[in-house]
């Protein structure tokens, strides 16, 4: 048995790993912060409070180096073991924490979804960044009123870095102590090397591949302690490439040893949470040329061998990229891992540039969790700032008020569409109001001192990332259910205004009854009219009009720190918002999920995968650089052989050339999913794409399983 097997099995069996979306470890970190913030509640130095909470969490969290581990650092779960509970008696479910802090917006809504500057930490070391903070702090005139806030920020950031150094040093001490007790000479030598590396990085620059991996992991842990939520590592293959080259050339490592270390880092990204922790591979390097390195392949192969949810890999597909690299990615997908997600490099880069991001920065784009785009180390793009259920724009007209008072019927479809657009604009504005309140509260009450040290230009501006210190501060407003809204409006136009087979009032009655007694009508609405995702000109024109209206309205708004950016992230929101949505004219019953991707409602992409992809690409997806995904379910035989994968690769590259943003593939069958529902114990490791991320099928709630099953039965297969 190799050394990684116990690590992988321990991760798969951890209680927090089996709890969807974060589990106990995330709550552990948040309660640690909440406890320390409450104890300092009378202080008006919020930056200092945040730094003290960060330092206290790093100090009190139990530390462990497991058998065979060479990359160290651990976030325990609340329910992990009796030792953790004994060492940290304050870990208890205390409702007062949530009551006291959620009220001022510390954690309401998504906050992380970003990538810090790992490359700077590897190249310069955190010690050099700390020296910059000290220099700027010394240059301030304490008698200058304008120096108060910058001074508090710089002090807090420096305190956070010093606390993180102590955290890393504690692991060095633990490794030395374990080495003294270790009877195996080979393991003794490993532990002494672990201690040496932990003493060095990330405070000093990394010089070897093992040092770079450990530095990345320590910085990652610091970031999630500072922002306990989802995050990403950005272009990790480009960061690691020079260290890998140097070690291979010097004979310090061979390729097999490098792969084993890479697998261990990838495994550790699963340790504290099962929510997506992303890495973007490929794309273009600093020279603008397609990037494909052994480091790229090692990360792909590490994730393929581990067969865990994380890292959530993405592959940026660009013109001129290696066909062999794409084939390796497709071969991995053929094994049912649902990774990597495939991204259209040109579309994303163009969209970010048009949103005001410098071309050189836009080229470094990375997904920060599922689909959401960010600029590593230079941005605080609030990737999930707000969501708008597009189907809600129909409610003032259809089904209309349930109290018997209905508005006058619009005299034409154009008039009805104008009302829907007005309501959509109102919903977007309402969403932005809430987003701005969150941004304001977080700027005032929830500083992030450690993270701010690793995002340009917080130190230069002497401003915390929560207060707008980053170079780019976009907030992404996402639309959900574009296909449902377009399909519904198309049905109204066809059935009411063109064919006159129904009146609006008759349609309202059917919708209010949730189609009870109107099943023939529901079946016709659902299956006998043109739909999005079928490459139908009429449906496509209407979807494009709604898409452009949504993007234009979002672009009109700003937050206190920067512009709003449109996106169409689904994640699992199609189930949540579907439950809150009444029956709709596309034949969807009340409470059923919305579309799980941008292009089509699941089960309705009846014209095949090429039509589905074309329907998404022609929307002009560069206009929504926040996020846009297409879920594609394919049979195993389409990816089984190199020749069939080559045909699929050609189709995908054509899609990206036409303006595709992201394609997420699940390779499984409806029958296999049904078997997994009947016998979950035998299919515990079956991974599927949900609405932008991957998860174990048997652990999903029944509504999500139903939505994925409906997608798998689509004729796109």
XYZ file of C-alpha atoms in Angstrom:
717
model
C 0.000 0.000 0.000
C 1.469 3.375 -0.983
C 1.768 6.252 1.463
C -1.137 8.169 -0.115
C -3.774 5.484 0.395
C -4.259 6.147 4.153
C -4.408 9.892 3.497
C -7.032 9.496 0.771
C -9.130 7.085 2.816
C -8.994 9.325 5.874
C -10.245 12.238 3.771
C -13.080 10.174 2.287
C -14.192 9.057 5.738
C -13.991 12.399 7.538
C -17.385 13.516 8.845
C -17.063 17.026 7.450
C -16.215 15.638 4.024
C -19.596 13.934 3.928
C -21.566 17.082 4.745
C -22.522 19.095 1.695
C -21.062 22.530 1.130
C -18.534 23.204 3.785
C -19.411 20.919 6.601
C -18.169 21.264 10.126
C -14.682 22.575 9.388
C -15.993 25.770 7.815
C -18.235 26.318 10.820
C -15.239 25.680 13.046
C -13.275 28.497 11.424
C -16.224 30.861 11.495
C -16.926 30.206 15.155
C -13.286 30.698 16.021
C -13.437 34.119 14.401
C -16.791 34.911 15.935
C -15.610 34.043 19.432
C -12.641 36.372 19.257
C -14.603 39.131 17.576
C -17.233 38.994 20.313
C -14.599 39.248 23.024
C -13.292 42.450 21.408
C -16.705 43.859 20.528
C -16.143 47.055 22.474
C -13.165 47.970 20.305
C -13.664 50.380 17.409
C -10.515 49.092 15.697
C -12.199 46.585 13.423
C -8.981 45.884 11.524
C -7.195 45.073 14.777
C -10.087 42.913 15.920
C -9.977 40.943 12.685
C -6.205 40.450 12.999
C -6.536 39.293 16.621
C -9.299 36.868 15.670
C -7.155 35.517 12.834
C -4.143 35.132 15.115
C -6.186 33.480 17.861
C -7.670 30.958 15.430
C -4.199 30.021 14.168
C -2.943 29.747 17.744
C -5.779 27.610 19.100
C -6.467 25.266 16.230
C -5.028 21.804 16.967
C -2.085 20.736 14.819
C -1.380 17.303 13.439
C 1.057 15.591 11.079
C -0.321 12.230 10.020
C 1.604 9.093 9.043
C 3.503 9.529 5.813
C 2.540 13.187 5.333
C 5.099 15.544 3.829
C 2.839 18.508 3.060
C 1.452 19.630 6.397
C -1.225 21.915 7.741
C -4.664 20.868 8.888
C -8.099 22.311 9.558
C -9.956 19.981 11.929
C -13.703 19.512 11.879
C -16.021 20.078 14.811
C -16.866 16.390 14.960
C -13.486 15.098 13.896
C -12.297 13.304 17.019
C -12.316 13.418 20.777
C -8.822 14.932 20.880
C -9.917 18.018 18.978
C -12.868 18.527 21.306
C -10.663 18.101 24.364
C -8.038 20.562 23.131
C -10.577 23.171 22.106
C -13.465 23.190 24.530
C -14.752 26.447 23.118
C -15.834 24.627 19.916
C -19.534 24.456 20.595
C -22.629 25.439 18.674
C -23.406 28.842 20.169
C -26.372 30.562 18.573
C -25.230 33.874 20.028
C -22.345 33.971 17.545
C -24.672 33.907 14.597
C -27.080 36.335 16.269
C -24.451 38.902 17.126
C -22.530 38.866 13.871
C -24.852 37.990 11.058
C -26.789 41.125 11.926
C -24.001 43.346 10.685
C -23.250 41.249 7.646
C -20.044 39.440 8.474
C -20.959 36.348 6.539
C -24.290 36.830 4.808
C -23.866 36.078 1.128
C -20.786 34.689 -0.587
C -17.596 36.563 0.157
C -14.566 34.620 -0.923
C -14.590 33.145 -4.463
C -11.192 34.650 -5.198
C -7.504 33.841 -5.639
C -4.679 35.513 -3.726
C -1.211 36.119 -5.151
C 0.435 32.754 -4.523
C 3.100 33.532 -7.098
C 4.272 36.580 -5.123
C 4.398 34.537 -1.932
C 6.572 31.949 -3.676
C 8.820 34.508 -5.351
C 9.253 37.095 -2.582
C 8.143 35.387 0.611
C 5.764 36.816 3.202
C 8.713 38.273 5.088
C 9.372 40.743 2.259
C 5.697 41.728 2.253
C 5.829 42.237 6.015
C 8.876 44.480 5.568
C 6.905 46.595 3.061
C 4.123 46.989 5.613
C 6.589 48.044 8.309
C 8.219 50.562 5.976
C 4.902 52.156 5.045
C 3.815 52.197 8.662
C 7.027 53.963 9.678
C 6.466 56.584 6.976
C 3.069 57.618 8.377
C 2.784 60.705 10.566
C 0.757 59.537 13.587
C -0.392 63.120 14.167
C -1.954 63.308 10.707
C -5.724 62.605 10.898
C -5.557 61.061 7.433
C -3.115 58.454 8.755
C -5.524 56.847 11.235
C -7.228 54.333 8.957
C -4.106 53.507 6.907
C -2.202 52.997 10.135
C -4.784 50.635 11.579
C -4.846 48.653 8.332
C -1.048 48.359 8.117
C -0.753 47.331 11.761
C -3.452 44.683 11.391
C -1.973 43.290 8.184
C 1.475 43.040 9.761
C 0.027 41.341 12.841
C -1.733 38.802 10.608
C 1.478 37.956 8.740
C 3.419 37.513 11.966
C 0.688 35.240 13.341
C 0.825 33.168 10.190
C 4.602 32.862 10.531
C 4.115 31.551 14.066
C 1.548 29.053 12.774
C 4.003 27.691 10.196
C 6.784 27.609 12.784
C 4.603 25.559 15.111
C 4.405 22.914 12.418
C 8.177 22.958 12.161
C 8.372 22.310 15.889
C 5.803 19.532 15.676
C 7.739 17.838 12.861
C 10.983 17.978 14.856
C 9.250 16.541 17.920
C 7.764 13.682 15.903
C 11.143 13.004 14.293
C 12.691 12.488 17.716
C 10.062 9.848 18.529
C 10.075 8.183 15.104
C 11.805 4.739 15.028
C 12.050 4.536 11.223
C 15.222 6.343 10.012
C 13.706 7.136 6.610
C 10.647 8.742 8.186
C 12.913 10.591 10.649
C 14.729 12.170 7.707
C 11.421 13.105 6.067
C 10.156 14.800 9.223
C 13.389 16.738 9.640
C 13.018 17.930 6.048
C 9.406 18.911 6.748
C 10.629 20.929 9.749
C 13.265 22.678 7.653
C 10.744 23.602 4.976
C 8.178 24.857 7.502
C 10.820 27.036 9.125
C 11.557 28.556 5.727
C 8.383 28.959 3.670
C 6.353 30.906 2.992
C 8.195 33.539 5.055
C 11.179 33.223 2.721
C 11.042 32.555 -1.041
C 10.653 28.958 -2.167
C 13.558 27.390 -4.051
C 12.500 23.775 -4.628
C 9.348 21.965 -5.727
C 8.558 20.576 -2.223
C 9.106 24.052 -0.752
C 6.786 25.584 -3.345
C 4.040 23.029 -2.646
C 4.267 23.563 1.113
C 4.308 27.343 0.714
C 1.189 27.198 -1.462
C -0.577 25.041 1.118
C 0.351 27.300 4.035
C -0.800 30.411 2.166
C -3.991 28.607 1.188
C -4.672 27.755 4.842
C -4.016 31.335 5.891
C -6.479 32.540 3.291
C -9.246 30.163 4.381
C -8.666 31.048 8.038
C -9.049 34.705 7.064
C -12.006 34.065 4.709
C -13.640 30.763 5.682
C -15.324 29.995 2.381
C -14.678 28.702 -1.117
C -11.499 29.728 -2.876
C -9.069 28.828 -5.633
C -5.350 28.514 -6.344
C -5.376 30.126 -9.777
C -2.776 29.192 -12.413
C -0.943 26.705 -10.227
C 0.812 24.930 -13.106
C 2.427 28.177 -14.248
C 3.529 28.975 -10.692
C 5.062 25.574 -10.038
C 6.750 25.051 -13.414
C 10.099 26.772 -12.660
C 10.545 24.903 -9.360
C 9.731 21.582 -10.997
C 12.164 22.249 -13.848
C 14.953 23.167 -11.440
C 14.503 20.061 -9.270
C 14.321 17.698 -12.240
C 17.423 19.263 -13.810
C 19.361 19.034 -10.541
C 18.291 15.447 -9.908
C 16.593 16.321 -6.611
C 13.336 14.765 -7.863
C 12.189 12.454 -10.582
C 8.794 12.636 -12.273
C 7.257 9.872 -10.139
C 8.292 11.602 -6.910
C 6.944 14.912 -8.197
C 3.617 13.278 -9.026
C 3.355 11.781 -5.545
C 3.953 15.172 -3.932
C 1.459 16.805 -6.284
C -1.129 14.184 -5.399
C -0.619 14.935 -1.726
C -1.194 18.657 -2.211
C -4.307 17.944 -4.284
C -5.573 15.607 -1.585
C -5.052 18.185 1.154
C -7.366 20.584 -0.663
C -10.186 18.201 0.292
C -9.292 18.027 3.956
C -11.273 20.877 5.400
C -14.220 21.050 3.037
C -15.885 19.354 0.087
C -16.857 22.628 -1.568
C -14.909 23.446 -4.756
C -11.311 24.585 -4.315
C -10.305 25.403 -7.865
C -7.178 25.312 -10.038
C -7.040 26.640 -13.613
C -4.661 24.897 -15.987
C -3.428 25.661 -19.479
C -4.495 28.890 -21.159
C -1.805 31.370 -22.102
C 1.398 32.122 -20.287
C 2.953 35.532 -19.635
C 4.371 35.507 -23.169
C 0.898 35.115 -24.639
C 1.622 31.620 -25.939
C -0.383 28.488 -25.055
C 0.912 27.057 -21.782
C 1.433 23.305 -21.510
C 4.052 22.048 -19.073
C 4.810 18.898 -17.155
C 3.359 20.713 -14.123
C 0.061 20.974 -16.017
C 0.042 17.227 -16.666
C 1.077 16.353 -13.100
C -1.861 18.253 -11.627
C -4.264 16.596 -14.085
C -2.827 13.166 -13.316
C -2.822 13.798 -9.570
C -6.516 14.645 -9.536
C -7.238 11.699 -11.830
C -5.402 9.278 -9.542
C -6.905 10.652 -6.307
C -10.530 10.579 -7.535
C -11.692 13.181 -5.013
C -13.912 16.218 -5.510
C -11.034 18.647 -5.173
C -9.200 20.318 -6.701
C -11.987 21.570 -8.960
C -9.912 21.665 -12.132
C -10.471 23.923 -15.097
C -8.680 23.831 -18.442
C -8.469 27.135 -20.329
C -8.791 26.175 -24.006
C -7.112 28.567 -26.415
C -6.212 28.687 -30.079
C -2.993 26.775 -30.692
C -3.199 24.645 -27.548
C -1.906 21.094 -27.641
C -4.447 18.587 -28.862
C -2.727 16.051 -26.655
C -3.487 18.138 -23.569
C -7.183 18.367 -24.447
C -7.257 14.633 -25.173
C -5.784 13.887 -21.742
C -8.477 16.052 -20.163
C -11.216 14.285 -22.134
C -9.804 10.883 -21.198
C -10.056 11.932 -17.557
C -13.657 13.016 -18.096
C -14.389 9.673 -19.765
C -13.686 7.989 -16.433
C -16.665 9.748 -14.875
C -14.741 12.280 -12.775
C -16.608 15.313 -14.229
C -13.277 17.142 -14.316
C -11.790 19.300 -15.653
C -14.315 21.939 -16.669
C -13.410 23.398 -20.065
C -13.183 27.182 -20.484
C -13.078 29.398 -23.556
C -9.957 31.467 -22.998
C -10.618 34.004 -25.778
C -14.219 34.731 -24.748
C -13.357 35.173 -21.082
C -10.332 37.352 -21.765
C -12.325 39.560 -24.146
C -15.138 39.951 -21.628
C -12.812 40.904 -18.786
C -10.976 43.435 -20.962
C -14.268 45.024 -22.011
C -15.187 45.174 -18.302
C -12.137 47.376 -17.676
C -9.434 44.861 -16.751
C -5.999 45.278 -18.304
C -5.280 42.683 -21.028
C -2.236 41.249 -19.243
C -4.304 40.787 -16.086
C -7.351 39.443 -17.949
C -5.186 36.740 -19.527
C -4.499 35.301 -16.046
C -8.205 34.672 -15.426
C -9.120 31.741 -13.212
C -12.362 30.250 -11.985
C -12.771 30.807 -8.280
C -14.836 27.754 -7.352
C -17.237 26.631 -10.108
C -17.536 28.996 -13.057
C -16.966 32.419 -11.529
C -14.125 34.396 -13.075
C -11.558 36.329 -11.108
C -8.128 37.887 -11.675
C -5.673 36.138 -9.320
C -3.852 38.364 -6.874
C -5.284 41.619 -8.218
C -9.011 41.533 -7.704
C -11.813 41.348 -5.227
C -14.439 40.353 -7.770
C -17.487 39.543 -5.651
C -18.241 36.557 -7.809
C -21.628 35.732 -6.302
C -22.734 39.135 -5.076
C -26.373 38.600 -5.993
C -28.786 36.405 -7.920
C -31.919 37.314 -9.859
C -34.525 34.684 -10.686
C -35.391 35.784 -14.220
C -38.641 33.835 -14.204
C -39.912 36.166 -11.460
C -40.173 38.908 -14.090
C -43.272 37.110 -15.417
C -45.189 37.125 -12.153
C -46.804 40.579 -12.397
C -48.417 39.423 -15.649
C -48.488 35.614 -15.319
C -49.885 34.168 -13.181
C -50.697 37.628 -11.797
C -52.222 38.384 -8.388
C -54.127 35.480 -6.853
C -56.759 37.694 -5.185
C -58.855 38.027 -8.318
C -57.562 41.476 -9.252
C -55.591 41.038 -12.447
C -53.891 43.760 -14.463
C -55.213 44.622 -17.910
C -53.968 42.231 -20.561
C -51.172 43.715 -22.664
C -52.634 44.396 -26.131
C -49.680 42.783 -27.909
C -46.780 40.502 -27.219
C -44.386 43.439 -27.574
C -46.288 45.253 -24.838
C -46.115 42.189 -22.609
C -42.393 41.829 -23.287
C -41.881 45.492 -22.377
C -43.604 44.874 -19.026
C -41.399 41.861 -18.401
C -38.267 43.871 -19.165
C -39.377 46.656 -16.835
C -39.936 44.149 -14.053
C -36.574 42.547 -14.744
C -34.879 45.937 -14.477
C -36.650 46.493 -11.148
C -35.519 43.107 -9.810
C -31.924 43.828 -10.799
C -31.988 47.225 -9.114
C -33.513 45.666 -5.997
C -30.730 43.081 -5.954
C -28.059 45.780 -6.280
C -29.520 47.627 -3.283
C -28.943 44.539 -1.142
C -25.482 43.988 -2.611
C -24.458 47.546 -1.811
C -25.575 47.155 1.787
C -23.451 44.014 2.088
C -20.445 45.732 0.522
C -20.794 48.696 2.858
C -21.179 46.547 5.983
C -18.237 44.363 5.112
C -16.031 47.337 4.377
C -16.789 48.706 7.808
C -17.034 45.619 9.979
C -15.281 42.681 8.328
C -11.671 43.429 7.317
C -9.457 40.686 5.909
C -5.902 41.578 6.997
C -4.062 38.446 5.823
C -5.774 38.273 2.439
C -5.158 41.986 1.863
C -1.411 41.364 2.007
C -1.643 39.135 -1.059
C -3.885 41.184 -3.333
C -2.692 44.177 -5.347
C -3.086 47.099 -4.654
C -4.170 46.904 -1.012
C -0.758 47.705 0.468
C -0.090 50.459 -2.077
C -3.476 52.044 -1.303
C -3.121 51.237 2.415
C -6.678 49.959 2.278
C -8.130 46.600 3.262
C -9.527 44.421 0.503
C -12.971 44.634 2.116
C -12.847 48.423 1.808
C -11.959 48.474 -1.888
C -8.183 48.138 -1.745
C -7.932 45.664 -4.627
C -7.072 46.803 -8.145
C -10.376 45.459 -9.489
C -13.576 45.501 -7.437
C -16.416 44.199 -9.584
C -19.600 42.709 -8.154
C -21.266 40.011 -10.240
C -25.063 39.870 -10.474
C -26.219 36.515 -11.811
C -29.352 35.656 -13.735
C -31.004 32.285 -13.184
C -33.471 30.620 -15.527
C -32.829 32.420 -18.822
C -34.017 29.376 -20.774
C -37.193 29.140 -18.675
C -38.055 32.785 -19.241
C -37.379 32.645 -22.969
C -39.287 29.366 -23.399
C -42.205 30.775 -21.403
C -42.413 33.968 -23.408
C -42.171 32.042 -26.662
C -45.123 29.888 -25.552
C -47.179 32.981 -24.699
C -46.406 34.582 -28.045
C -47.272 31.435 -29.987
C -50.362 30.243 -28.072
C -51.941 33.566 -27.056
C -50.915 36.297 -29.479
C -50.268 34.401 -32.719
C -52.502 31.314 -32.751
C -55.140 32.707 -30.327
C -55.655 29.238 -28.847
C -55.646 30.620 -25.302
C -56.381 33.877 -23.598
C -54.012 35.203 -20.994
C -56.708 34.640 -18.377
C -57.091 30.991 -19.379
C -53.336 30.558 -19.168
C -53.340 32.227 -15.742
C -55.956 29.783 -14.502
C -53.885 26.804 -15.662
C -50.764 28.184 -14.001
C -52.539 28.970 -10.722
C -53.875 25.400 -10.706
C -50.327 24.136 -11.302
C -51.721 22.528 -14.457
C -54.131 20.333 -12.447
C -56.868 19.513 -14.941
C -54.759 20.994 -17.749
C -52.270 18.188 -18.388
C -52.705 18.144 -22.209
C -51.904 21.860 -22.248
C -48.837 21.344 -20.037
C -47.499 18.605 -22.277
C -47.933 20.785 -25.339
C -46.220 23.739 -23.679
C -43.400 21.539 -22.473
C -42.694 19.392 -25.499
C -44.310 20.623 -28.694
C -43.059 24.182 -28.986
C -39.570 25.416 -29.909
C -37.196 25.662 -26.980
C -33.830 27.161 -26.095
C -30.958 24.809 -26.779
C -32.452 23.427 -29.994
C -30.761 25.937 -32.322
C -34.213 27.277 -33.207
C -34.028 30.774 -34.720
C -37.167 32.103 -33.010
C -36.230 30.798 -29.563
C -32.643 31.950 -30.017
C -33.645 35.480 -31.001
C -35.856 35.861 -27.943
C -33.236 34.396 -25.592
C -30.595 36.714 -27.042
C -32.846 39.751 -26.572
C -33.434 38.857 -22.924
C -29.754 38.057 -22.386
C -28.676 41.428 -23.779
C -31.313 43.266 -21.744
C -30.152 41.613 -18.535
C -26.474 42.344 -19.226
C -27.220 45.952 -20.150
C -29.233 46.556 -17.001
C -26.576 45.047 -14.735
C -23.884 47.155 -16.386
C -25.785 50.312 -15.428
C -25.123 49.742 -11.722
C -22.173 50.148 -9.384
C -21.211 49.241 -5.846
C -19.301 51.562 -3.466
C -16.057 50.077 -4.830
C -16.582 49.323 -8.495
C -18.865 48.372 -11.366
C -21.390 45.557 -11.493
C -20.744 42.710 -13.904
C -23.328 40.289 -15.327
C -23.052 36.543 -14.968
C -25.143 33.416 -15.236
C -23.847 31.146 -12.480
C -26.255 28.359 -11.548
C -24.477 26.268 -8.890
C -27.434 24.751 -7.012
C -29.585 27.876 -7.246
C -31.789 26.318 -9.921
C -33.279 24.057 -7.248
C -33.571 26.711 -4.556
C -35.173 29.330 -6.795
C -37.265 26.717 -8.559
C -38.881 25.800 -5.257
C -39.940 29.427 -4.841
C -41.294 29.810 -8.390
C -44.889 29.117 -9.450
C -45.791 27.129 -12.535
C -44.548 28.723 -15.736
C -45.774 28.800 -19.352
C -42.907 26.576 -20.502
C -44.747 23.634 -18.932
C -42.713 23.595 -15.724
C -44.755 22.823 -12.590
C -44.552 24.946 -9.454
C -41.545 24.125 -7.310
C -39.649 22.242 -9.991
C -36.021 23.256 -10.661
C -35.108 25.940 -13.151
C -32.611 25.350 -15.956
C -29.292 24.092 -14.620
C -27.252 25.864 -17.288
C -27.451 28.840 -19.586
C -28.376 27.108 -22.831
C -31.415 24.934 -22.117
C -33.759 23.488 -19.553
C -32.688 19.953 -18.700
C -34.405 17.394 -20.892
C -35.245 19.875 -23.667
C -31.997 19.959 -25.658
C -33.482 17.579 -28.199
C -31.432 18.630 -31.242
C -28.102 17.254 -30.053
C -24.948 18.663 -28.439
C -23.877 20.771 -31.417
C -27.184 22.653 -31.401
C -26.991 23.089 -27.633
C -23.486 24.550 -27.796
C -24.338 26.819 -30.707
C -27.404 28.140 -28.854
C -25.142 29.266 -26.012
C -22.293 30.663 -28.114
C -24.437 32.977 -30.236
C -25.719 34.807 -27.151
C -22.506 36.833 -26.983
C -21.123 35.352 -23.778
C -18.240 37.824 -23.600
C -20.870 40.245 -22.283
C -21.216 38.231 -19.050
C -17.613 37.701 -17.906
C -18.768 36.889 -14.382
C -19.823 33.336 -15.282
C -21.659 31.323 -17.908
C -21.825 27.557 -18.059
C -23.311 24.871 -20.267
C -23.855 21.419 -18.792
C -23.446 18.646 -21.318
C -24.251 15.019 -20.602
C -22.537 12.521 -22.919
C -22.430 8.729 -23.264
C -19.261 6.889 -22.342
C -18.746 5.578 -25.875
C -18.277 9.118 -27.214
C -15.095 9.485 -25.131
C -13.913 5.895 -25.017
C -11.368 5.951 -27.864
C -8.837 8.549 -29.065
C -10.581 8.874 -32.439
C -13.984 9.644 -30.897
C -12.382 12.019 -28.396
C -10.710 13.836 -31.295
C -14.124 14.464 -32.881
C -15.493 15.728 -29.581
C -12.407 17.932 -29.107
C -12.964 19.470 -32.544
C -16.585 20.227 -31.656
C -15.578 21.829 -28.369
C -12.814 23.951 -29.883
C -15.257 25.123 -32.578
C -17.660 26.102 -29.811
C -14.981 28.137 -28.049
C -13.987 29.772 -31.349
C -17.638 30.801 -31.810
C -17.735 32.455 -28.372
C -18.187 29.632 -25.873
C -17.460 30.418 -22.234
C -17.503 27.125 -20.333
C -18.586 23.547 -20.968
C -19.008 21.090 -18.119
C -19.193 17.421 -19.056
C -20.722 14.547 -17.156
C -20.100 11.121 -18.647
C -22.660 8.692 -17.287
C -25.992 7.155 -18.192
C -29.493 7.573 -16.869
C -29.520 3.886 -15.961
C -26.350 4.234 -13.909
C -27.887 7.162 -12.023
C -31.022 5.132 -11.330
C -28.877 2.288 -10.020
C -27.052 4.746 -7.753
C -30.382 5.913 -6.313
C -31.449 2.334 -5.663
C -28.101 1.249 -4.215
C -26.188 4.327 -2.962
C -23.676 2.248 -1.008
C -22.336 0.745 -4.240
C -22.063 4.118 -5.997
C -20.617 6.248 -3.226
C -17.854 7.667 -5.468
C -20.027 8.466 -8.524
C -19.241 12.110 -9.368
C -21.519 14.300 -11.497
C -21.696 17.912 -12.578
C -24.519 19.742 -10.829
C -24.984 23.351 -11.925
C -21.376 24.457 -12.194
C -19.549 22.247 -9.727
C -19.044 18.525 -9.141
C -20.398 16.462 -6.282
C -21.052 12.881 -5.300
C -24.399 11.937 -6.809
C -25.566 9.826 -3.881
C -25.027 12.703 -1.433
C -27.181 15.183 -3.332
C -30.669 16.083 -2.204
C -33.429 14.292 -4.149
C -34.440 17.397 -6.125
C -30.898 17.786 -7.457
C -30.733 14.107 -8.307
C -33.994 14.447 -10.255
C -32.673 17.442 -12.192
C -29.477 15.600 -13.154
C -31.453 12.512 -14.132
C -33.677 14.658 -16.363
C -30.586 16.098 -18.042
C -29.116 12.636 -18.572
C -32.282 11.523 -20.393
C -32.036 14.374 -22.904
C -31.491 13.376 -26.547
C -28.234 15.363 -26.462
C -26.863 11.999 -25.441
